[in-house]
Amino acid sequence: MGSTSSTLLKIPNVEVLMQETGFSPAHIIRLHDRFKALDKEGRGHLCPQDFGAIKELAMNPIGDRIIGAFFSPGKETVDFHTFVKILAHFRPVDKDRPKEPNSPEPINSRSNKLKFAFQLYDQDKDGKISRDELLKVLRSMLGMQVTEEQLESIADRTIQEADLDRDEAISFEEFRKSLEKVNIDHKMSIRFLR
Amino acid sequence: MESYLFPFDSLICMLLGISFTVWFTLLLVFIIVPAIFGVSFGIRRLYMKSLIKLFEVSELMLSFVNHFDKIIEKNWFKLMSLEQEIQEMRRGSAEPEFDMSDIFYFCRRGVESIVDDEVTKRFTAEELESWNLLTRSNYNFHHISTRLTALWGMGVLIRYGFLLPLRVTLAFTGVGLLVVLTSIVGLFPNGRMKNYLSDKVHLMCYRICIRALTAIITYHDSENKPKNGGICVANHTSPIDVIILASDGCYAMVGQVHGGLMGVIQRAMVKACPHIWFERSEVKDRHLVAKRLSDHVADESKLPILIFPEGTCINNTSVMMFKKGSFEIGCTVYPVAIKYDPRFGDAFWNSSKFGMVNYLLHMMSSWAIVCSVWYLPPMSRMEGEDAVQFANRVKAAIARKGGLADLLWDGGLKRGKVKEVFKEEQQKLYSKVLVGSSEDRSRS
């Protein structure tokens, strides 16, 4: 790649970022522009309010959870690297990536996409989706449109079907198993153009 | 030694004196006099044509990869609705009920909107397809040859060295004349003479301001120009919209009372003809505002009111929600569509990024402001139509004519929060798919 833009050079450790996430230079530049557009006060990092300002996201029933996924526990800001790494989960799976023996699993692997979705349910990060956590998600997605009883029956049925070791909660393995037949790549990928 | 310098001294003074005189005479003859009489030598159009040639040349010199597609392709299956998507999700599984994977849909939509959303991009300047030799529009053009840089450098010299001083001079002249002449006209007794003079004075000064921006405007369908006793509504991109419309017709302006220079101009203008300036406190009182507007409109002798119902500046790629206030008054509405050509200079005022002075500086150091104005046929509220529906109808007409996207979103979203009702819509749709289907199941 011959021409590198000055924007690319301004981003620290951009080579490492591209390697880890698999984004092309063009994508990184566009994501950087987007990052800067969201960072209205030019602080160099994003806070939850900056995400909250995206109207379509505010409209999303699980918008708060998605925003939460960007911030590691205890941290109140997101820098550009973290921003890109999280978005990398949504790159389509690289089908023809050579399987090097000692390389770490790519961020956009099926397993990592599932982990991302899992943490949207598992807010207390104890590795299990409890009945309460499931109820909370259902309540967010359905709002006031269904009764408490209907919600509980849906939750109970879901746990019954997925909970294999009968501990009244869904672990990551059980989550993964119940979604075996689902085309994760298709549902959890965004087609980044060029 | 000192006597040696004297001849040169007077020579320099003489040269300076001559060049100033020549400069001002040219200014007067080519710019100010035509402005007074509303004629044009066609110099600006010639300038515009040569600029277009220049851009074509620069495009050939420029080699770049086109980065201006959308970054992501939303709606893989072409505008599938929520219900269809969820049904798609369910294909292959026996029962149409809640599945843990349903969350993926919302998750993906959410992340898509983080990467690119419809609203935020309306409040940043429109992106160009190729470079117009202004640094401010240079986003991603990596490979710039030396020849192009030389062209750019020449452009900078011309714009900042010649055009900017010229324009600033004209701007000061225009505004100064406006204040002085309207104050003089204000001394006349009310009557036809005063109105006539006021119209002429306003038009002349606005025309000088137009030339101060090198604005090249094409007016279409002038037979639909707003008449007395009506309201003129237009889409809003920048404060310059006012000058553009007011240099082709006479309007009564509406606005808040400002302090400083703006306040001086406002006070002078209102002496010559009745404009509607509101105190800050009065703006909150919607009834008071509506009353003053209706009173003005009811008086046939007063000029049509000029209003921008979006309430804020949008970047000229779309028209956002019109506030219904001006549509409740119940008089004829004259819609006007304004579309700027972004190649010559971006007229959009991003008030969160630039202050007014900075913005004006940008304006005056661009190549030119080129725009088209369409006067649409007058519209009135129909039977059984409420103000909001009427406003949307007018908005659609303006968007269609100007080639702008017609959006539901409220311009106030630039600063305010999304209403809960939008989120409820999504929840309703999703629950219909889920609960609706489980009811079917229990019935069978």
XYZ file of C-alpha atoms in Angstrom:
638
model
C 0.000 0.000 0.000
C 1.812 3.036 -1.269
C 0.010 6.121 -0.108
C -0.483 6.572 3.607
C -2.479 9.549 4.694
C -1.403 11.879 7.402
C -4.463 10.860 9.405
C -3.250 7.306 9.605
C 0.131 8.461 10.858
C -1.501 10.529 13.600
C -3.065 7.456 15.181
C -0.633 5.799 17.594
C 0.115 2.098 17.123
C -2.094 1.933 14.091
C -0.200 -1.028 12.597
C -0.831 -3.103 15.697
C -4.480 -2.069 15.643
C -4.905 -3.164 12.051
C -3.186 -6.442 12.769
C -5.317 -7.211 15.807
C -8.633 -6.204 14.332
C -8.181 -6.995 10.657
C -9.554 -3.626 9.529
C -8.044 -2.120 6.409
C -6.408 1.338 6.493
C -9.433 2.801 4.746
C -11.716 1.418 7.449
C -9.485 2.711 10.220
C -9.571 6.184 8.721
C -13.334 6.159 8.421
C -13.722 4.842 11.954
C -11.362 7.547 13.150
C -13.488 10.194 11.473
C -16.541 8.686 13.112
C -14.781 8.633 16.466
C -13.930 12.292 16.105
C -17.469 13.140 15.052
C -18.845 11.429 18.163
C -16.218 13.050 20.358
C -17.857 16.443 20.086
C -15.668 18.137 22.647
C -12.471 16.850 21.135
C -11.214 15.163 24.280
C -9.684 12.217 22.481
C -11.935 9.709 24.198
C -15.629 8.925 24.382
C -17.864 8.790 27.408
C -21.317 7.212 27.731
C -23.045 10.534 26.966
C -21.334 10.711 23.574
C -22.893 7.352 22.685
C -26.164 8.427 24.183
C -26.249 11.315 21.748
C -26.672 8.919 18.826
C -30.409 9.075 18.279
C -30.850 5.690 16.649
C -28.995 4.097 19.515
C -31.133 5.875 22.102
C -34.133 4.384 20.363
C -32.760 0.868 20.566
C -34.378 -1.178 23.352
C -31.023 -2.546 24.464
C -29.106 0.621 23.659
C -27.823 1.039 27.212
C -26.412 -2.461 27.279
C -24.629 -1.965 23.991
C -23.089 1.248 25.267
C -22.051 -0.591 28.416
C -20.213 -3.160 26.317
C -17.739 -0.500 25.241
C -16.693 0.411 28.749
C -14.668 -2.076 30.778
C -15.731 -2.342 34.413
C -14.579 0.686 36.311
C -13.573 2.661 33.237
C -15.545 5.740 32.244
C -13.898 6.484 28.922
C -13.245 4.694 25.670
C -10.194 5.518 23.594
C -9.935 4.972 19.864
C -8.168 1.628 20.159
C -10.820 0.110 22.387
C -13.528 1.585 20.164
C -12.109 -0.123 17.100
C -11.442 -3.390 18.913
C -15.044 -3.656 20.065
C -16.358 -2.814 16.612
C -14.040 -5.485 15.215
C -16.342 -8.088 16.742
C -18.772 -7.200 14.003
C -16.513 -7.779 11.082
C -17.661 -10.723 9.007
C -15.711 -13.883 9.717
C -12.635 -14.219 7.508
C -13.352 -17.505 5.838
C -10.010 -17.897 4.151
C -7.797 -16.923 7.033
C -4.912 -19.394 7.390
C -4.972 -21.140 10.704
C -1.638 -20.345 12.266
C -1.019 -22.591 15.221
C 0.052 -20.046 17.808
C -1.852 -16.973 16.731
C -4.574 -15.683 19.055
C -8.155 -16.143 18.029
C -9.325 -13.260 15.840
C -11.690 -10.784 17.463
C -14.412 -11.519 14.945
C -14.413 -15.295 15.406
C -17.707 -17.044 15.982
C -16.783 -17.706 19.547
C -15.896 -14.098 20.298
C -19.090 -12.848 18.710
C -21.008 -15.189 20.982
C -19.044 -13.934 23.976
C -19.984 -10.370 23.053
C -23.663 -11.272 22.885
C -23.379 -13.222 26.128
C -22.105 -10.219 28.030
C -25.139 -8.244 26.890
C -27.207 -10.677 28.929
C -24.759 -11.303 31.737
C -24.502 -7.832 33.237
C -22.948 -8.859 36.559
C -20.279 -10.776 34.677
C -20.447 -13.886 36.816
C -20.289 -16.120 33.744
C -23.948 -17.164 33.983
C -27.219 -15.718 32.789
C -29.537 -15.921 35.762
C -33.315 -15.887 35.565
C -33.337 -12.294 36.761
C -30.892 -11.161 34.108
C -32.951 -12.870 31.444
C -36.096 -11.198 32.734
C -34.382 -7.813 32.609
C -33.380 -8.264 28.974
C -36.836 -9.435 28.020
C -38.324 -6.435 29.759
C -36.028 -4.112 27.796
C -36.873 -5.687 24.482
C -40.613 -5.909 25.081
C -41.239 -2.872 27.219
C -44.755 -2.471 28.506
C -46.271 -4.529 25.735
C -46.438 -7.795 27.697
C -47.471 -8.701 31.224
C -45.143 -9.849 33.969
C -46.591 -13.361 33.745
C -45.949 -13.624 30.054
C -42.367 -12.463 30.595
C -41.805 -14.996 33.338
C -43.216 -17.825 31.281
C -40.956 -16.935 28.376
C -37.944 -16.766 30.686
C -38.752 -20.056 32.365
C -39.215 -21.817 29.085
C -35.958 -20.461 27.710
C -33.984 -21.541 30.752
C -35.617 -24.954 30.718
C -34.590 -25.508 27.134
C -31.041 -24.273 27.423
C -30.048 -25.171 30.972
C -28.433 -28.564 30.664
C -26.820 -28.902 34.092
C -29.995 -27.841 35.906
C -28.470 -24.993 37.897
C -31.261 -22.522 37.024
C -28.849 -20.400 35.002
C -27.327 -20.433 31.543
C -23.573 -20.642 31.345
C -21.578 -19.595 28.306
C -21.243 -23.185 27.125
C -24.974 -23.781 27.390
C -25.530 -20.465 25.565
C -23.196 -21.548 22.805
C -24.818 -24.960 22.523
C -28.321 -23.561 22.256
C -27.195 -21.360 19.380
C -25.372 -24.113 17.512
C -27.600 -23.981 14.491
C -27.789 -20.217 14.273
C -25.769 -18.481 11.575
C -23.861 -16.203 13.944
C -21.694 -14.775 11.236
C -24.710 -13.476 9.416
C -26.587 -12.102 12.407
C -23.692 -10.577 14.266
C -21.795 -9.026 11.392
C -21.941 -5.671 9.745
C -20.808 -5.428 6.192
C -18.134 -2.720 6.242
C -17.791 -1.446 2.709
C -14.270 -1.386 1.258
C 20.977 60.516 3.307
C 17.534 61.777 4.258
C 17.113 63.936 1.184
C 17.980 60.862 -0.869
C 14.872 59.078 0.366
C 12.394 61.890 -0.302
C 11.800 61.415 -4.031
C 11.129 57.711 -3.438
C 8.867 58.526 -0.557
C 6.612 60.763 -2.606
C 6.773 58.300 -5.498
C 5.505 55.539 -3.254
C 2.762 57.771 -1.871
C 1.714 58.705 -5.371
C 1.631 55.081 -6.490
C -0.369 54.099 -3.451
C -2.778 56.955 -4.006
C -3.294 56.052 -7.629
C -3.836 52.380 -6.960
C -6.371 53.129 -4.240
C -8.289 55.439 -6.552
C -8.264 52.913 -9.347
C -9.312 50.214 -6.916
C -12.258 52.147 -5.583
C -13.398 53.318 -8.991
C -13.411 49.781 -10.288
C -15.304 48.707 -7.194
C -17.857 51.397 -7.700
C -18.374 50.871 -11.388
C -18.373 47.112 -11.509
C -19.946 46.213 -8.251
C -21.773 48.921 -6.383
C -23.539 50.672 -9.234
C -24.953 47.446 -10.694
C -26.076 46.526 -7.196
C -27.994 49.743 -6.891
C -29.824 49.183 -10.117
C -30.140 45.418 -9.849
C -28.298 44.670 -13.081
C -25.345 42.425 -13.614
C -22.350 42.480 -15.907
C -22.163 38.732 -15.780
C -18.679 38.800 -14.293
C -19.600 36.373 -11.530
C -21.034 33.826 -13.920
C -17.892 33.998 -15.997
C -15.911 33.455 -12.823
C -18.046 30.440 -11.962
C -17.498 28.882 -15.382
C -13.741 29.281 -15.089
C -13.819 27.730 -11.623
C -15.624 24.710 -12.996
C -12.919 24.308 -15.623
C -10.329 24.586 -12.871
C -11.964 21.847 -10.830
C -12.069 19.587 -13.858
C -8.353 20.112 -14.358
C -7.608 19.380 -10.718
C -9.674 16.212 -10.839
C -7.507 14.924 -13.653
C -4.401 15.701 -11.645
C -5.700 14.050 -8.547
C -5.375 10.348 -8.018
C -7.319 9.008 -5.132
C -9.297 6.035 -4.071
C -12.957 6.865 -3.763
C -13.658 6.691 -0.051
C -17.027 8.284 -0.266
C -19.283 5.294 -0.313
C -21.145 4.682 2.871
C -18.943 2.888 5.302
C -21.422 0.132 5.977
C -24.247 -1.421 4.081
C -27.275 -1.436 6.281
C -30.220 -3.709 5.690
C -28.545 -6.650 4.048
C -31.877 -7.745 2.715
C -32.975 -4.375 1.432
C -35.170 -2.694 3.991
C -36.452 -5.777 5.725
C -38.800 -4.776 8.455
C -38.316 -5.871 12.036
C -40.991 -8.538 11.706
C -39.474 -9.991 8.575
C -36.014 -10.033 10.117
C -37.184 -11.860 13.188
C -39.124 -14.355 11.106
C -35.969 -14.859 9.083
C -34.163 -15.546 12.323
C -36.670 -18.169 13.222
C -36.539 -20.062 9.978
C -35.574 -23.617 10.690
C -36.683 -23.684 14.290
C -39.939 -25.381 15.153
C -41.611 -22.746 17.263
C -41.811 -19.007 16.661
C -40.935 -18.025 20.186
C -38.313 -16.115 22.014
C -34.872 -17.337 21.271
C -31.639 -16.207 22.861
C -30.444 -15.129 19.451
C -33.198 -12.505 19.095
C -30.951 -10.116 20.878
C -28.567 -10.242 17.933
C -30.895 -8.197 15.811
C -31.043 -5.302 18.256
C -27.378 -5.624 18.979
C -26.401 -5.402 15.340
C -28.724 -2.481 14.703
C -27.283 -0.717 17.699
C -23.698 -1.168 16.595
C -24.568 -0.139 13.042
C -25.906 3.113 14.382
C -22.711 3.641 16.355
C -20.713 3.332 13.166
C -23.001 5.456 11.040
C -26.364 7.035 11.729
C -28.829 9.064 9.691
C -29.103 12.043 11.984
C -25.573 12.941 13.042
C -24.336 13.141 9.510
C -26.877 15.843 8.679
C -25.144 18.149 11.082
C -21.690 17.941 9.584
C -20.680 19.401 6.264
C -21.614 17.460 3.170
C -18.781 15.469 1.688
C -17.594 16.192 -1.831
C -16.823 13.734 -4.571
C -13.659 15.413 -5.627
C -11.461 18.113 -4.231
C -12.233 21.747 -4.834
C -8.798 23.023 -3.833
C -9.863 24.245 -0.419
C -7.923 22.842 2.541
C -11.065 22.585 4.611
C -12.620 20.088 2.192
C -9.553 17.891 2.030
C -10.482 14.780 3.972
C -8.940 11.732 2.476
C -7.120 12.828 -0.581
C -3.819 11.230 0.013
C -1.909 11.474 -3.167
C -1.484 15.130 -4.076
C 0.998 15.880 -6.806
C 3.248 18.944 -6.841
C 1.315 20.459 -9.737
C -1.874 20.256 -7.762
C -0.187 21.743 -4.725
C 0.985 24.617 -6.904
C -2.564 25.175 -8.102
C -3.762 25.078 -4.542
C -1.107 27.594 -3.533
C -2.194 29.958 -6.272
C -5.740 29.494 -5.125
C -4.781 30.498 -1.613
C -3.067 33.639 -2.886
C -6.033 34.656 -4.979
C -8.580 33.909 -2.308
C -6.845 35.446 0.662
C -4.852 38.131 -1.103
C -7.387 39.477 -3.542
C -10.877 38.145 -2.956
C -10.994 38.358 0.821
C -10.045 42.053 1.138
C -12.411 42.889 -1.691
C -15.237 41.047 -0.040
C -14.627 42.481 3.381
C -14.673 45.992 1.924
C -17.954 45.276 0.200
C -19.437 43.744 3.313
C -18.641 46.788 5.379
C -20.010 49.037 2.644
C -23.196 47.030 2.382
C -23.903 46.878 6.078
C -22.914 50.488 6.632
C -25.173 51.710 3.864
C -28.008 49.565 5.202
C -27.816 51.130 8.628
C -27.415 54.695 7.389
C -29.977 54.638 4.619
C -32.690 52.827 6.566
C -32.298 55.339 9.354
C -32.738 58.149 6.831
C -35.792 56.508 5.292
C -37.160 56.146 8.815
C -37.396 59.921 9.022
C -40.025 60.005 6.264
C -43.709 60.001 7.182
C -45.483 56.669 6.794
C -46.929 56.201 3.374
C -46.342 54.881 -0.107
C -43.195 56.934 -0.606
C -41.623 55.498 2.507
C -42.472 51.932 1.548
C -41.091 52.452 -1.936
C -37.841 53.917 -0.654
C -37.505 51.271 2.029
C -37.875 48.506 -0.544
C -35.268 50.049 -2.785
C -32.814 50.634 0.039
C -33.145 47.121 1.414
C -32.743 45.548 -2.008
C -29.707 47.631 -2.845
C -27.881 46.836 0.374
C -28.624 43.152 0.172
C -27.353 43.084 -3.363
C -24.085 44.613 -2.233
C -23.863 41.942 0.457
C -24.481 39.290 -2.167
C -21.533 40.575 -4.098
C -19.554 40.653 -0.894
C -19.918 36.887 -0.780
C -19.580 36.389 -4.517
C -22.884 34.611 -4.411
C -24.124 33.404 -7.756
C -27.798 32.711 -7.425
C -30.237 31.303 -9.920
C -33.861 32.080 -9.165
C -36.440 29.732 -10.631
C -40.171 30.217 -11.040
C -40.216 33.840 -9.982
C -43.908 34.036 -10.803
C -44.500 32.322 -7.463
C -42.729 34.985 -5.437
C -44.321 35.622 -2.047
C -46.902 38.376 -1.797
C -48.097 40.578 1.024
C -50.190 38.937 3.678
C -48.435 35.596 3.442
C -45.600 33.711 5.057
C -42.559 32.557 3.185
C -40.963 29.364 4.476
C -37.635 27.960 3.371
C -35.120 25.312 4.386
C -32.279 26.612 6.498
C -28.609 26.032 5.885
C -26.949 29.214 7.025
C -27.667 32.801 8.061
C -26.840 33.752 4.473
C -30.199 32.298 3.377
C -31.788 35.517 4.574
C -29.578 37.673 2.375
C -30.126 35.412 -0.602
C -33.878 35.619 -0.424
C -34.029 39.256 0.571
C -31.972 40.417 -2.384
C -34.661 39.238 -4.748
C -37.759 40.363 -2.883
C -38.773 42.349 0.158
C -39.621 40.502 3.320
C -40.387 41.239 6.906
C -37.828 39.467 9.033
C -38.535 37.634 12.231
C -35.996 37.159 14.949
C -34.756 37.684 18.430
C -33.397 41.027 19.478
C -29.614 40.889 19.649
C -27.075 43.173 21.185
C -24.000 44.617 19.564
C -23.682 45.160 15.817
C -26.645 42.903 15.028
C -28.776 44.989 17.360
C -27.751 48.201 15.651
C -28.685 46.757 12.272
C -31.998 45.476 13.600
C -32.968 48.820 15.118
C -32.091 50.656 11.919
C -34.003 48.229 9.706
C -37.174 48.436 11.722
C -37.255 52.223 11.290
C -37.737 51.868 7.565
C -40.306 49.061 7.498
C -41.966 46.871 10.114
C -39.871 43.820 10.916
C -40.771 41.554 13.819
C -38.129 41.450 16.507
C -38.854 39.595 19.717
C -37.344 40.134 23.103
C -35.743 37.033 24.580
C -38.520 36.660 27.122
C -41.271 36.955 24.541
C -39.888 34.078 22.498
C -41.016 31.548 25.105
C -44.611 32.761 24.969
C -46.023 30.903 21.959
C -49.341 32.723 22.026
C -47.680 36.097 21.942
C -45.515 35.068 19.024
C -48.490 33.654 17.128
C -50.513 36.807 17.797
C -47.841 39.164 16.517
C -47.358 37.070 13.400
C -51.098 36.908 12.684
C -51.494 40.632 13.199
C -48.700 41.301 10.766
C -50.115 38.937 8.189
C -53.614 40.399 8.484
C -52.318 43.810 7.446
C -52.206 43.725 3.639
C -49.830 46.619 3.409
C -47.107 44.794 5.290
C -44.512 42.643 3.604
C -44.589 38.810 3.650
C -42.887 37.278 6.673
C -39.776 35.171 6.164
C -39.513 32.158 8.480
C -37.240 29.117 8.671
C -39.349 26.424 10.321
C -36.561 23.918 10.883
C -35.365 26.107 13.682
C -31.714 25.345 13.131
C -29.107 25.070 10.379
C -29.019 21.761 8.523
C -26.253 20.784 6.153
C -28.310 21.079 2.966
C -28.557 17.380 2.184
C -31.956 16.994 3.814
C -34.921 18.832 5.222
C -35.758 18.132 8.848
C -38.974 18.449 10.772
C -40.755 21.774 10.433
C -41.988 23.344 13.648
C -45.712 23.773 13.387
C -45.947 27.313 14.808
C -45.912 29.174 11.508
C -48.377 26.736 9.971
C -51.019 27.338 12.607
C -51.591 30.946 11.642
C -53.858 30.067 8.755
C -52.647 32.208 5.928
C -51.105 31.387 2.568
C -47.699 29.797 2.772
C -45.146 30.391 0.050
C -42.547 27.600 0.180
C -39.062 28.235 -1.123
C -36.338 25.638 -1.650
C -32.687 26.652 -1.441
C -29.970 24.320 -2.622
C -26.294 25.205 -2.479
C -23.677 23.787 -4.779
C -20.996 22.536 -2.399
C -18.198 22.557 -4.945
C -17.571 26.266 -4.677
C -17.808 26.733 -0.964
C -19.712 25.090 1.806
C -22.391 27.388 3.128
C -23.443 25.224 6.044
C -22.945 26.833 9.462
C -22.006 24.225 12.025
C -22.755 26.387 15.036
C -21.315 23.860 17.461
C -17.959 23.984 15.725
C -17.559 27.526 14.464
C -18.587 30.888 15.785
C -20.146 33.532 13.575
C -16.964 35.446 12.800
C -15.076 32.280 11.918
C -17.967 31.236 9.735
C -18.067 34.529 7.861
C -14.339 34.302 7.329
C -14.781 30.855 5.838
C -17.535 32.144 3.620
C -15.521 35.041 2.349
C -12.447 32.996 1.629
C -14.200 30.283 -0.372
C -14.313 30.475 -4.111
C -17.942 31.516 -4.289
C -21.372 30.672 -2.985
C -23.423 29.136 -5.746
C -27.017 28.243 -5.127
C -30.385 27.760 -6.707
C -33.606 29.122 -5.331
C -36.942 27.678 -6.351
C -40.148 29.544 -5.596
C -42.869 26.943 -5.179
C -46.544 27.655 -5.816
C -48.400 28.931 -2.725
C -50.046 26.397 -0.405
C -52.823 26.710 2.154
C -54.087 24.460 4.865
C -56.724 22.092 3.536
C -59.985 21.051 5.178
C -59.433 18.527 7.912
C -55.677 18.936 7.846
C -53.984 19.919 11.064
C -50.912 22.116 11.379
C -48.492 19.212 11.622
C -49.807 17.526 8.487
C -49.756 20.833 6.637
C -46.169 21.410 7.760
C -45.151 17.963 6.539
C -46.819 18.550 3.193
C -44.932 21.790 2.682
C -41.706 20.139 3.817
C -42.140 17.297 1.322
C -42.710 19.781 -1.491
C -39.567 21.713 -0.607
C -37.480 18.563 -0.281
C -38.691 17.266 -3.636
C -37.972 20.479 -5.471
C -34.547 21.003 -4.006
C -33.490 17.393 -4.383
C -33.032 16.984 -0.625
C -33.884 13.990 1.534
C -37.145 14.395 3.436
C -36.536 13.295 7.003
C -38.906 12.809 9.911
C -36.268 13.698 12.403
C -36.496 16.858 14.378
C -33.703 19.364 13.883
C -33.883 19.890 17.603
C -32.318 16.464 17.947
C -29.067 18.274 17.291
C -29.269 19.267 20.918
C -32.168 17.442 22.565
C -33.014 13.876 23.502
C -34.967 11.271 21.577
C -38.549 10.841 22.651
C -39.432 7.604 24.410
C -42.146 6.948 21.867
C -39.593 5.865 19.254
C -38.230 3.175 21.546
C -41.787 2.012 22.303
C -42.434 1.530 18.603
C -39.605 -0.982 18.403
C -40.775 -2.774 21.519
C -44.302 -2.977 20.143
C -43.190 -4.505 16.873
C -41.015 -7.081 18.571
C -43.683 -8.080 21.065
C -46.219 -8.522 18.288
C -43.978 -11.095 16.683
C -43.334 -12.916 19.940
C -46.539 -12.747 21.869
C -48.762 -12.796 18.839
C -47.280 -16.103 17.796
C -47.465 -17.683 21.257
C -51.172 -16.837 21.341
C -51.600 -18.723 18.090
C -49.768 -21.608 19.635
C -51.942 -21.777 22.715
C -55.019 -21.692 20.541
C -54.025 -24.690 18.445
